[in-house]
PDB file of C-alpha atoms in Angstrom:
ATOM      1  CA  UNK A 159      99.783 -29.367 -59.257  1.00 51.00           C
ATOM      2  CA  UNK A 160     100.930 -26.062 -60.717  1.00 55.00           C
ATOM      3  CA  UNK A 161      99.031 -24.082 -58.034  1.00 63.00           C
ATOM      4  CA  UNK A 162     100.721 -26.128 -55.325  1.00 64.00           C
ATOM      5  CA  UNK A 163     104.118 -25.445 -56.899  1.00 68.00           C
ATOM      6  CA  UNK A 164     103.318 -21.729 -57.131  1.00 74.00           C
ATOM      7  CA  UNK A 165     102.259 -21.626 -53.490  1.00 81.00           C
ATOM      8  CA  UNK A 166     105.509 -23.330 -52.484  1.00 84.00           C
ATOM      9  CA  UNK A 167     107.478 -20.839 -54.551  1.00 81.00           C
ATOM     10  CA  UNK A 168     105.724 -17.876 -52.941  1.00 87.00           C
ATOM     11  CA  UNK A 169     106.341 -19.307 -49.499  1.00 92.00           C
ATOM     12  CA  UNK A 170     110.031 -19.803 -50.308  1.00 92.00           C
ATOM     13  CA  UNK A 171     110.378 -16.213 -51.524  1.00 91.00           C
ATOM     14  CA  UNK A 172     108.573 -14.864 -48.455  1.00 94.00           C
ATOM     15  CA  UNK A 173     110.809 -16.831 -46.100  1.00 95.00           C
ATOM     16  CA  UNK A 174     113.917 -15.824 -48.037  1.00 94.00           C
ATOM     17  CA  UNK A 175     112.877 -12.161 -47.979  1.00 94.00           C
ATOM     18  CA  UNK A 176     112.398 -12.306 -44.214  1.00 96.00           C
ATOM     19  CA  UNK A 177     115.893 -13.752 -43.898  1.00 95.00           C
ATOM     20  CA  UNK A 178     117.391 -10.999 -46.064  1.00 94.00           C
ATOM     21  CA  UNK A 179     115.563  -8.357 -44.035  1.00 95.00           C
ATOM     22  CA  UNK A 180     116.950  -9.835 -40.821  1.00 96.00           C
ATOM     23  CA  UNK A 181     120.503 -10.071 -42.161  1.00 95.00           C
ATOM     24  CA  UNK A 182     120.468  -6.590 -43.726  1.00 93.00           C
ATOM     25  CA  UNK A 183     120.889  -5.085 -40.264  1.00 94.00           C
ATOM     26  CA  UNK A 184     123.829  -7.318 -39.369  1.00 94.00           C
ATOM     27  CA  UNK A 185     126.629  -5.054 -40.635  1.00 91.00           C
ATOM     28  CA  UNK A 186     125.270  -1.836 -39.061  1.00 92.00           C
ATOM     29  CA  UNK A 187     124.654  -3.676 -35.788  1.00 94.00           C
ATOM     30  CA  UNK A 188     128.161  -5.137 -35.875  1.00 94.00           C
ATOM     31  CA  UNK A 189     129.596  -1.689 -36.561  1.00 91.00           C
ATOM     32  CA  UNK A 190     127.801  -0.309 -33.499  1.00 93.00           C
ATOM     33  CA  UNK A 191     128.808  -3.260 -31.307  1.00 95.00           C
ATOM     34  CA  UNK A 192     132.534  -3.203 -32.125  1.00 94.00           C
ATOM     35  CA  UNK A 193     132.840   0.495 -31.333  1.00 92.00           C
ATOM     36  CA  UNK A 194     133.294  -0.455 -27.674  1.00 94.00           C
ATOM     37  CA  UNK A 195     133.302  -4.253 -27.529  1.00 96.00           C
ATOM     38  CA  UNK A 196     136.202  -6.480 -28.553  1.00 96.00           C
ATOM     39  CA  UNK A 197     135.545  -7.898 -32.065  1.00 96.00           C
ATOM     40  CA  UNK A 198     136.399 -11.427 -30.921  1.00 97.00           C
ATOM     41  CA  UNK A 199     133.863 -11.108 -28.106  1.00 97.00           C
ATOM     42  CA  UNK A 200     131.238  -9.818 -30.545  1.00 97.00           C
ATOM     43  CA  UNK A 201     131.871 -12.584 -33.088  1.00 96.00           C
ATOM     44  CA  UNK A 202     132.001 -15.540 -30.712  1.00 98.00           C
ATOM     45  CA  UNK A 203     129.838 -14.178 -27.905  1.00 97.00           C
ATOM     46  CA  UNK A 204     126.838 -13.830 -30.177  1.00 97.00           C
ATOM     47  CA  UNK A 205     127.297 -17.434 -31.340  1.00 97.00           C
ATOM     48  CA  UNK A 206     127.637 -18.712 -27.774  1.00 97.00           C
ATOM     49  CA  UNK A 207     124.524 -16.800 -26.738  1.00 97.00           C
ATOM     50  CA  UNK A 208     122.613 -18.122 -29.739  1.00 98.00           C
ATOM     51  CA  UNK A 209     123.646 -21.659 -28.766  1.00 97.00           C
ATOM     52  CA  UNK A 210     121.771 -21.178 -25.481  1.00 97.00           C
ATOM     53  CA  UNK A 211     118.698 -20.197 -27.476  1.00 97.00           C
ATOM     54  CA  UNK A 212     119.248 -23.232 -29.712  1.00 97.00           C
ATOM     55  CA  UNK A 213     119.235 -25.528 -26.678  1.00 96.00           C
ATOM     56  CA  UNK A 214     116.009 -23.935 -25.477  1.00 96.00           C
ATOM     57  CA  UNK A 215     114.475 -24.707 -28.876  1.00 95.00           C
ATOM     58  CA  UNK A 216     115.793 -28.230 -29.479  1.00 94.00           C
ATOM     59  CA  UNK A 217     115.445 -30.008 -26.164  1.00 90.00           C
ATOM     60  CA  UNK A 218     111.800 -29.154 -25.288  1.00 90.00           C
ATOM     61  CA  UNK A 219     110.861 -30.248 -28.824  1.00 85.00           C
ATOM     62  CA  UNK A 220     112.848 -33.489 -28.421  1.00 85.00           C
ATOM     63  CA  UNK A 221     114.513 -32.951 -31.778  1.00 85.00           C
ATOM     64  CA  UNK A 222     116.216 -36.135 -33.061  1.00 89.00           C
ATOM     65  CA  UNK A 223     119.986 -36.001 -33.264  1.00 92.00           C
ATOM     66  CA  UNK A 224     121.496 -35.638 -36.747  1.00 95.00           C
ATOM     67  CA  UNK A 225     122.992 -38.679 -38.464  1.00 93.00           C
ATOM     68  CA  UNK A 226     126.762 -39.108 -38.554  1.00 90.00           C
ATOM     69  CA  UNK A 227     127.026 -37.869 -42.144  1.00 90.00           C
ATOM     70  CA  UNK A 228     124.958 -34.822 -41.253  1.00 96.00           C
ATOM     71  CA  UNK A 229     127.354 -33.810 -38.461  1.00 96.00           C
ATOM     72  CA  UNK A 230     130.119 -33.336 -41.032  1.00 95.00           C
ATOM     73  CA  UNK A 231     127.898 -31.089 -43.103  1.00 95.00           C
ATOM     74  CA  UNK A 232     126.848 -29.192 -39.979  1.00 97.00           C
ATOM     75  CA  UNK A 233     130.530 -28.476 -39.333  1.00 97.00           C
ATOM     76  CA  UNK A 234     130.684 -26.764 -42.738  1.00 96.00           C
ATOM     77  CA  UNK A 235     127.656 -24.663 -41.788  1.00 97.00           C
ATOM     78  CA  UNK A 236     129.314 -23.768 -38.485  1.00 97.00           C
ATOM     79  CA  UNK A 237     132.575 -22.811 -40.190  1.00 97.00           C
ATOM     80  CA  UNK A 238     130.776 -20.543 -42.635  1.00 96.00           C
ATOM     81  CA  UNK A 239     127.993 -18.731 -40.800  1.00 96.00           C
ATOM     82  CA  UNK A 240     128.810 -19.195 -37.104  1.00 97.00           C
ATOM     83  CA  UNK A 241     132.580 -18.678 -37.045  1.00 96.00           C
ATOM     84  CA  UNK A 242     133.797 -17.301 -40.387  1.00 95.00           C
ATOM     85  CA  UNK A 243     131.317 -14.557 -41.269  1.00 95.00           C
ATOM     86  CA  UNK A 244     130.889 -13.116 -37.748  1.00 95.00           C
ATOM     87  CA  UNK A 245     134.632 -13.124 -37.026  1.00 95.00           C
ATOM     88  CA  UNK A 246     135.841 -11.568 -40.266  1.00 95.00           C
ATOM     89  CA  UNK A 247     133.090  -8.947 -40.412  1.00 94.00           C
ATOM     90  CA  UNK A 248     133.746  -7.980 -36.788  1.00 95.00           C
ATOM     91  CA  UNK A 249     137.452  -7.562 -37.510  1.00 94.00           C
ATOM     92  CA  UNK A 250     136.762  -5.593 -40.697  1.00 91.00           C
ATOM     93  CA  UNK A 251     134.189  -3.245 -39.187  1.00 90.00           C
ATOM     94  CA  UNK A 252     136.523  -2.055 -36.461  1.00 90.00           C
ATOM     95  CA  UNK A 253     138.085   0.143 -39.168  1.00 86.00           C
ATOM     96  CA  UNK A 254     135.509   0.179 -41.987  1.00 80.00           C
ATOM     97  CA  UNK A 255     131.942   1.471 -42.178  1.00 79.00           C
ATOM     98  CA  UNK A 256     128.855  -0.664 -42.607  1.00 81.00           C
ATOM     99  CA  UNK A 257     128.246   1.050 -45.963  1.00 74.00           C
ATOM    100  CA  UNK A 258     131.686  -0.031 -47.163  1.00 72.00           C
ATOM    101  CA  UNK A 259     130.926  -3.565 -45.981  1.00 77.00           C
ATOM    102  CA  UNK A 260     127.824  -3.520 -48.182  1.00 78.00           C
ATOM    103  CA  UNK A 261     130.126  -3.326 -51.211  1.00 71.00           C
ATOM    104  CA  UNK A 262     131.670  -6.725 -50.614  1.00 70.00           C
ATOM    105  CA  UNK A 263     128.362  -8.284 -49.524  1.00 78.00           C
ATOM    106  CA  UNK A 264     127.146  -7.502 -53.052  1.00 77.00           C
ATOM    107  CA  UNK A 265     129.063 -10.541 -54.352  1.00 79.00           C
ATOM    108  CA  UNK A 266     127.422 -12.862 -51.801  1.00 84.00           C
ATOM    109  CA  UNK A 267     124.498 -13.944 -54.044  1.00 83.00           C
ATOM    110  CA  UNK A 268     126.882 -14.900 -56.841  1.00 80.00           C
ATOM    111  CA  UNK A 269     129.098 -16.852 -54.452  1.00 83.00           C
ATOM    112  CA  UNK A 270     126.043 -18.572 -52.964  1.00 86.00           C
ATOM    113  CA  UNK A 271     124.935 -19.630 -56.456  1.00 84.00           C
ATOM    114  CA  UNK A 272     128.389 -21.055 -57.187  1.00 84.00           C
ATOM    115  CA  UNK A 273     128.347 -23.099 -53.992  1.00 87.00           C
ATOM    116  CA  UNK A 274     124.769 -24.184 -54.781  1.00 86.00           C
ATOM    117  CA  UNK A 275     126.201 -25.783 -57.934  1.00 83.00           C
ATOM    118  CA  UNK A 276     129.191 -27.305 -56.122  1.00 79.00           C
ATOM    119  CA  UNK A 277     127.521 -28.463 -52.895  1.00 77.00           C
ATOM    120  CA  UNK A 278     123.805 -28.848 -53.687  1.00 73.00           C
ATOM    121  CA  UNK A 279     123.823 -30.043 -57.302  1.00 79.00           C
ATOM    122  CA  UNK A 280     121.743 -27.159 -58.660  1.00 80.00           C
ATOM    123  CA  UNK A 281     121.978 -26.049 -62.302  1.00 79.00           C
ATOM    124  CA  UNK A 282     120.616 -22.512 -62.803  1.00 76.00           C
ATOM    125  CA  UNK A 283     119.637 -21.656 -66.420  1.00 79.00           C
ATOM    126  CA  UNK A 284     121.402 -18.912 -68.443  1.00 81.00           C
ATOM    127  CA  UNK A 285     118.688 -16.317 -67.693  1.00 76.00           C
ATOM    128  CA  UNK A 286     119.423 -16.756 -63.999  1.00 73.00           C
ATOM    129  CA  UNK A 287     123.102 -15.877 -64.436  1.00 76.00           C
ATOM    130  CA  UNK A 288     122.338 -12.946 -66.755  1.00 79.00           C
ATOM    131  CA  UNK A 289     119.835 -11.407 -64.328  1.00 74.00           C
ATOM    132  CA  UNK A 290     122.065 -12.085 -61.335  1.00 71.00           C
ATOM    133  CA  UNK A 291     125.100 -10.499 -62.992  1.00 78.00           C
ATOM    134  CA  UNK A 292     122.985  -7.508 -64.041  1.00 80.00           C
ATOM    135  CA  UNK A 293     121.857  -6.968 -60.468  1.00 72.00           C
ATOM    136  CA  UNK A 294     125.426  -7.283 -59.223  1.00 73.00           C
ATOM    137  CA  UNK A 295     126.692  -4.728 -61.750  1.00 79.00           C
ATOM    138  CA  UNK A 296     123.866  -2.333 -60.893  1.00 76.00           C
ATOM    139  CA  UNK A 297     124.692  -2.372 -57.190  1.00 69.00           C
ATOM    140  CA  UNK A 298     128.434  -2.078 -57.763  1.00 71.00           C
ATOM    141  CA  UNK A 299     127.894   0.814 -60.187  1.00 76.00           C
ATOM    142  CA  UNK A 300     125.713   2.548 -57.629  1.00 70.00           C
ATOM    143  CA  UNK A 301     128.225   2.073 -54.828  1.00 64.00           C
ATOM    144  CA  UNK A 302     131.126   3.295 -56.979  1.00 70.00           C
ATOM    145  CA  UNK A 303     129.173   6.288 -58.299  1.00 70.00           C
ATOM    146  CA  UNK A 304     128.163   7.356 -54.810  1.00 62.00           C
ATOM    147  CA  UNK A 305     131.717   7.150 -53.515  1.00 61.00           C
ATOM    148  CA  UNK A 306     131.229   4.150 -51.253  1.00 61.00           C
ATOM    149  CA  UNK A 307     134.104   2.434 -53.061  1.00 60.00           C
ATOM    150  CA  UNK A 308     137.394   4.242 -53.342  1.00 60.00           C
ATOM    151  CA  UNK A 309     141.039   3.258 -53.281  1.00 60.00           C
ATOM    152  CA  UNK A 310     142.436  -0.266 -53.366  1.00 59.00           C
ATOM    153  CA  UNK A 311     142.066  -3.333 -51.215  1.00 59.00           C
ATOM    154  CA  UNK A 312     143.142  -3.071 -47.589  1.00 72.00           C
ATOM    155  CA  UNK A 313     143.171  -5.658 -44.769  1.00 81.00           C
ATOM    156  CA  UNK A 314     139.546  -4.869 -43.915  1.00 80.00           C
ATOM    157  CA  UNK A 315     138.506  -5.614 -47.503  1.00 79.00           C
ATOM    158  CA  UNK A 316     140.336  -8.937 -47.372  1.00 84.00           C
ATOM    159  CA  UNK A 317     138.523  -9.779 -44.124  1.00 90.00           C
ATOM    160  CA  UNK A 318     135.213  -8.947 -45.795  1.00 86.00           C
ATOM    161  CA  UNK A 319     136.031 -11.078 -48.838  1.00 85.00           C
ATOM    162  CA  UNK A 320     136.892 -14.026 -46.593  1.00 91.00           C
ATOM    163  CA  UNK A 321     133.631 -13.467 -44.718  1.00 93.00           C
ATOM    164  CA  UNK A 322     131.612 -13.541 -47.941  1.00 89.00           C
ATOM    165  CA  UNK A 323     133.214 -16.741 -49.265  1.00 91.00           C
ATOM    166  CA  UNK A 324     132.695 -18.592 -45.981  1.00 95.00           C
ATOM    167  CA  UNK A 325     129.167 -17.232 -45.584  1.00 95.00           C
ATOM    168  CA  UNK A 326     128.199 -18.374 -49.092  1.00 91.00           C
ATOM    169  CA  UNK A 327     129.534 -21.847 -48.323  1.00 94.00           C
ATOM    170  CA  UNK A 328     127.549 -21.939 -45.084  1.00 95.00           C
ATOM    171  CA  UNK A 329     124.399 -20.732 -46.849  1.00 95.00           C
ATOM    172  CA  UNK A 330     124.623 -23.357 -49.585  1.00 93.00           C
ATOM    173  CA  UNK A 331     125.446 -26.251 -47.270  1.00 95.00           C
ATOM    174  CA  UNK A 332     122.852 -25.189 -44.722  1.00 95.00           C
ATOM    175  CA  UNK A 333     120.174 -24.735 -47.363  1.00 93.00           C
ATOM    176  CA  UNK A 334     120.815 -28.210 -48.734  1.00 92.00           C
ATOM    177  CA  UNK A 335     120.893 -29.775 -45.271  1.00 94.00           C
ATOM    178  CA  UNK A 336     117.657 -27.987 -44.336  1.00 94.00           C
ATOM    179  CA  UNK A 337     115.851 -30.206 -46.846  1.00 93.00           C
ATOM    180  CA  UNK A 338     116.576 -33.043 -44.431  1.00 93.00           C
ATOM    181  CA  UNK A 339     116.621 -31.391 -40.994  1.00 94.00           C
ATOM    182  CA  UNK A 340     114.531 -28.267 -41.481  1.00 93.00           C
ATOM    183  CA  UNK A 341     115.853 -24.719 -41.273  1.00 92.00           C
ATOM    184  CA  UNK A 342     115.457 -24.268 -37.522  1.00 95.00           C
ATOM    185  CA  UNK A 343     117.133 -27.539 -36.547  1.00 96.00           C
ATOM    186  CA  UNK A 344     119.980 -26.997 -39.018  1.00 96.00           C
ATOM    187  CA  UNK A 345     121.111 -23.718 -37.453  1.00 97.00           C
ATOM    188  CA  UNK A 346     120.411 -24.948 -33.913  1.00 97.00           C
ATOM    189  CA  UNK A 347     122.535 -28.092 -34.232  1.00 97.00           C
ATOM    190  CA  UNK A 348     125.291 -26.103 -35.956  1.00 97.00           C
ATOM    191  CA  UNK A 349     125.332 -23.613 -33.066  1.00 98.00           C
ATOM    192  CA  UNK A 350     125.631 -26.425 -30.515  1.00 97.00           C
ATOM    193  CA  UNK A 351     128.326 -28.136 -32.577  1.00 97.00           C
ATOM    194  CA  UNK A 352     130.361 -24.910 -32.568  1.00 97.00           C
ATOM    195  CA  UNK A 353     129.865 -24.236 -28.838  1.00 97.00           C
ATOM    196  CA  UNK A 354     133.119 -25.971 -27.723  1.00 97.00           C
ATOM    197  CA  UNK A 355     134.909 -23.337 -29.828  1.00 96.00           C
ATOM    198  CA  UNK A 356     132.699 -20.281 -29.416  1.00 97.00           C
ATOM    199  CA  UNK A 357     132.307 -20.454 -25.629  1.00 97.00           C
ATOM    200  CA  UNK A 358     136.040 -20.663 -24.677  1.00 97.00           C
ATOM    201  CA  UNK A 359     136.929 -17.887 -27.129  1.00 97.00           C
ATOM    202  CA  UNK A 360     134.148 -15.737 -25.677  1.00 98.00           C
ATOM    203  CA  UNK A 361     135.429 -16.300 -22.125  1.00 97.00           C
ATOM    204  CA  UNK A 362     139.032 -15.512 -23.095  1.00 97.00           C
ATOM    205  CA  UNK A 363     137.995 -12.397 -25.020  1.00 97.00           C
ATOM    206  CA  UNK A 364     135.878 -11.183 -22.112  1.00 97.00           C
ATOM    207  CA  UNK A 365     138.709 -11.787 -19.650  1.00 97.00           C
ATOM    208  CA  UNK A 366     141.255 -10.014 -21.861  1.00 95.00           C
ATOM    209  CA  UNK A 367     139.001  -7.044 -22.629  1.00 94.00           C
ATOM    210  CA  UNK A 368     136.117  -6.873 -20.138  1.00 95.00           C
ATOM    211  CA  UNK A 369     133.009  -5.941 -22.138  1.00 95.00           C
ATOM    212  CA  UNK A 370     131.761  -2.446 -21.437  1.00 94.00           C
ATOM    213  CA  UNK A 371     129.451  -0.414 -23.636  1.00 95.00           C
ATOM    214  CA  UNK A 372     126.265   1.606 -23.528  1.00 95.00           C
ATOM    215  CA  UNK A 373     122.667   0.757 -24.337  1.00 95.00           C
ATOM    216  CA  UNK A 374     123.247   1.051 -28.093  1.00 94.00           C
ATOM    217  CA  UNK A 375     126.184  -1.352 -27.998  1.00 95.00           C
ATOM    218  CA  UNK A 376     124.356  -3.976 -25.956  1.00 97.00           C
ATOM    219  CA  UNK A 377     121.212  -3.603 -28.080  1.00 97.00           C
ATOM    220  CA  UNK A 378     123.284  -4.213 -31.209  1.00 96.00           C
ATOM    221  CA  UNK A 379     124.907  -7.260 -29.595  1.00 97.00           C
ATOM    222  CA  UNK A 380     121.490  -8.592 -28.581  1.00 98.00           C
ATOM    223  CA  UNK A 381     120.233  -8.207 -32.152  1.00 97.00           C
ATOM    224  CA  UNK A 382     123.260 -10.045 -33.526  1.00 97.00           C
ATOM    225  CA  UNK A 383     122.670 -12.870 -31.049  1.00 98.00           C
ATOM    226  CA  UNK A 384     118.914 -13.347 -31.319  1.00 98.00           C
ATOM    227  CA  UNK A 385     118.210 -12.359 -34.945  1.00 97.00           C
ATOM    228  CA  UNK A 386     121.388 -12.411 -37.076  1.00 96.00           C
ATOM    229  CA  UNK A 387     122.719 -15.588 -35.477  1.00 97.00           C
ATOM    230  CA  UNK A 388     119.480 -17.406 -34.652  1.00 97.00           C
ATOM    231  CA  UNK A 389     115.968 -16.401 -35.765  1.00 97.00           C
ATOM    232  CA  UNK A 390     117.011 -15.045 -39.168  1.00 96.00           C
ATOM    233  CA  UNK A 391     118.296 -18.483 -40.145  1.00 96.00           C
ATOM    234  CA  UNK A 392     114.952 -20.121 -39.345  1.00 96.00           C
ATOM    235  CA  UNK A 393     113.386 -18.270 -42.266  1.00 96.00           C
ATOM    236  CA  UNK A 394     116.466 -18.126 -44.493  1.00 96.00           C
ATOM    237  CA  UNK A 395     117.362 -21.809 -44.501  1.00 96.00           C
ATOM    238  CA  UNK A 396     113.708 -22.808 -44.852  1.00 95.00           C
ATOM    239  CA  UNK A 397     113.408 -20.528 -47.887  1.00 94.00           C
ATOM    240  CA  UNK A 398     116.584 -21.898 -49.472  1.00 93.00           C
ATOM    241  CA  UNK A 399     115.407 -25.471 -48.937  1.00 92.00           C
ATOM    242  CA  UNK A 400     111.961 -24.827 -50.435  1.00 91.00           C
ATOM    243  CA  UNK A 401     112.807 -22.604 -53.384  1.00 89.00           C
ATOM    244  CA  UNK A 402     116.340 -23.591 -54.360  1.00 87.00           C
ATOM    245  CA  UNK A 403     119.565 -22.211 -52.950  1.00 89.00           C
ATOM    246  CA  UNK A 404     120.736 -20.391 -56.071  1.00 82.00           C
ATOM    247  CA  UNK A 405     117.325 -18.916 -56.863  1.00 82.00           C
ATOM    248  CA  UNK A 406     116.268 -17.752 -53.382  1.00 88.00           C
ATOM    249  CA  UNK A 407     119.848 -16.736 -52.622  1.00 85.00           C
ATOM    250  CA  UNK A 408     119.612 -14.013 -55.261  1.00 81.00           C
ATOM    251  CA  UNK A 409     117.211 -12.123 -53.010  1.00 87.00           C
ATOM    252  CA  UNK A 410     120.415 -10.988 -51.327  1.00 84.00           C
ATOM    253  CA  UNK A 411     120.901  -8.585 -54.236  1.00 79.00           C
ATOM    254  CA  UNK A 412     118.587  -6.268 -52.311  1.00 82.00           C
ATOM    255  CA  UNK A 413     120.581  -6.644 -49.091  1.00 84.00           C
ATOM    256  CA  UNK A 414     123.261  -3.971 -49.775  1.00 79.00           C
ATOM    257  CA  UNK A 415     120.553  -1.400 -50.472  1.00 80.00           C
ATOM    258  CA  UNK A 416     118.730  -2.342 -47.280  1.00 85.00           C
ATOM    259  CA  UNK A 417     122.017  -2.161 -45.387  1.00 85.00           C
ATOM    260  CA  UNK A 418     122.603   1.351 -46.669  1.00 79.00           C
ATOM    261  CA  UNK A 419     119.109   2.358 -45.571  1.00 82.00           C
ATOM    262  CA  UNK A 420     119.711   0.937 -42.094  1.00 86.00           C
ATOM    263  CA  UNK A 421     123.062   2.725 -42.002  1.00 80.00           C
ATOM    264  CA  UNK A 422     121.356   5.997 -42.900  1.00 79.00           C
ATOM    265  CA  UNK A 423     118.881   5.576 -40.063  1.00 80.00           C
ATOM    266  CA  UNK A 424     121.220   4.260 -37.381  1.00 80.00           C
ATOM    267  CA  UNK A 425     124.537   5.810 -38.407  1.00 77.00           C
ATOM    268  CA  UNK A 426     123.295   9.056 -39.994  1.00 73.00           C
ATOM    269  CA  UNK A 427     124.575   8.305 -43.504  1.00 62.00           C
ATOM    270  CA  UNK A 428     122.737  10.143 -46.310  1.00 62.00           C
ATOM    271  CA  UNK A 429     120.233   8.402 -48.625  1.00 60.00           C
ATOM    272  CA  UNK A 430     119.971   9.893 -52.127  1.00 65.00           C
ATOM    273  CA  UNK A 431     117.402   9.504 -54.913  1.00 73.00           C
ATOM    274  CA  UNK A 432     119.987   7.298 -56.655  1.00 69.00           C
ATOM    275  CA  UNK A 433     119.589   4.810 -53.812  1.00 65.00           C
ATOM    276  CA  UNK A 434     115.879   4.495 -54.456  1.00 64.00           C
ATOM    277  CA  UNK A 435     116.356   4.237 -58.241  1.00 72.00           C
ATOM    278  CA  UNK A 436     118.984   1.530 -57.863  1.00 70.00           C
ATOM    279  CA  UNK A 437     116.780  -0.376 -55.436  1.00 65.00           C
ATOM    280  CA  UNK A 438     113.953  -0.449 -58.007  1.00 68.00           C
ATOM    281  CA  UNK A 439     116.285  -1.709 -60.745  1.00 75.00           C
ATOM    282  CA  UNK A 440     117.775  -4.363 -58.470  1.00 70.00           C
ATOM    283  CA  UNK A 441     114.298  -5.551 -57.527  1.00 65.00           C
ATOM    284  CA  UNK A 442     113.524  -5.860 -61.248  1.00 73.00           C
ATOM    285  CA  UNK A 443     116.553  -8.159 -61.575  1.00 72.00           C
ATOM    286  CA  UNK A 444     115.312 -10.179 -58.610  1.00 67.00           C
ATOM    287  CA  UNK A 445     111.917 -10.602 -60.296  1.00 67.00           C
ATOM    288  CA  UNK A 446     113.653 -11.804 -63.472  1.00 70.00           C
ATOM    289  CA  UNK A 447     115.676 -14.285 -61.433  1.00 66.00           C
ATOM    290  CA  UNK A 448     112.567 -15.665 -59.762  1.00 59.00           C
ATOM    291  CA  UNK A 449     111.063 -16.323 -63.203  1.00 62.00           C
ATOM    292  CA  UNK A 450     114.091 -18.411 -64.154  1.00 59.00           C
ATOM    293  CA  UNK A 451     113.598 -21.995 -63.073  1.00 53.00           C
ATOM    294  CA  UNK A 452     116.456 -23.772 -61.359  1.00 49.00           C
ATOM    295  CA  UNK A 453     116.938 -27.452 -62.174  1.00 49.00           C
ATOM    296  CA  UNK A 454     118.171 -29.490 -59.227  1.00 44.00           C
ATOM    297  CA  UNK A 455     120.380 -32.457 -60.066  1.00 41.00           C
ATOM    298  CA  UNK A 456     120.127 -35.317 -57.595  1.00 38.00           C
ATOM    299  CA  UNK A 457     123.330 -37.189 -56.905  1.00 40.00           C
ATOM    300  CA  UNK A 458     124.344 -40.004 -54.615  1.00 37.00           C
ATOM    301  CA  UNK A 459     127.871 -38.703 -54.088  1.00 37.00           C
ATOM    302  CA  UNK A 460     127.058 -35.908 -51.650  1.00 40.00           C
ATOM    303  CA  UNK A 461     129.264 -36.205 -48.562  1.00 37.00           C
TER     304      UNK A 461
END
């Protein structure tokens, strides 16, 4: 019984890590895309394109339609990860760098854990919160020490904060719903549910500012559509459903470091020895978190 539980835990961590790896490139790719493309087109166009991929996945597999109560929860997923996060990050990254965006993304694991308590009935133990807070402080200290954070809040920071709150809500709700629908079907149905909003906005944005960019811009947009908005959620939601939203969600502590590494490669930002040292310490916090068991409380009052 224990070996089966351990195997499930390892599978959850592997799936979650694949999701984090996929999402770690989202901010740099968005930064590249919005250099030439309208941010509204980037945010909603990638969701509309992913909805086409969702249709190609659902209908050949004859996936059963969600129940009425599940549609409401899918709307929360759509608000968080299909509309809210893409829109606010696209608006923010028209003026801010991907590295700066990594600062605010640092609070995403903590927000996800809070929503896991509120929406999924999870109760992480004290060690979980101690290790999670330690990882958060390590990353913030690193980003402040390296000069990534400077000055006060500006409109871009407020956009990023809104993106993080909505994304955490979408992660928690989607992870909980994936226990019933599966990770792939959860994101696919959410994409189709949002299509009556994402498609018209995409058309209007394209008509107002005809999309024109080079190979790098279109490659970034394609990544956002196929990976950040679609395939990444297959692994991420499955991992959250298997291993617990709060617990697996803390793998995102490594995401800002990965984002900085991607930014160094794609956007020519320097990587220092401090980056590597911080990454090792953050991974130690992640290991501590994975050793802390999360108790899930079952309730009958979930909407």
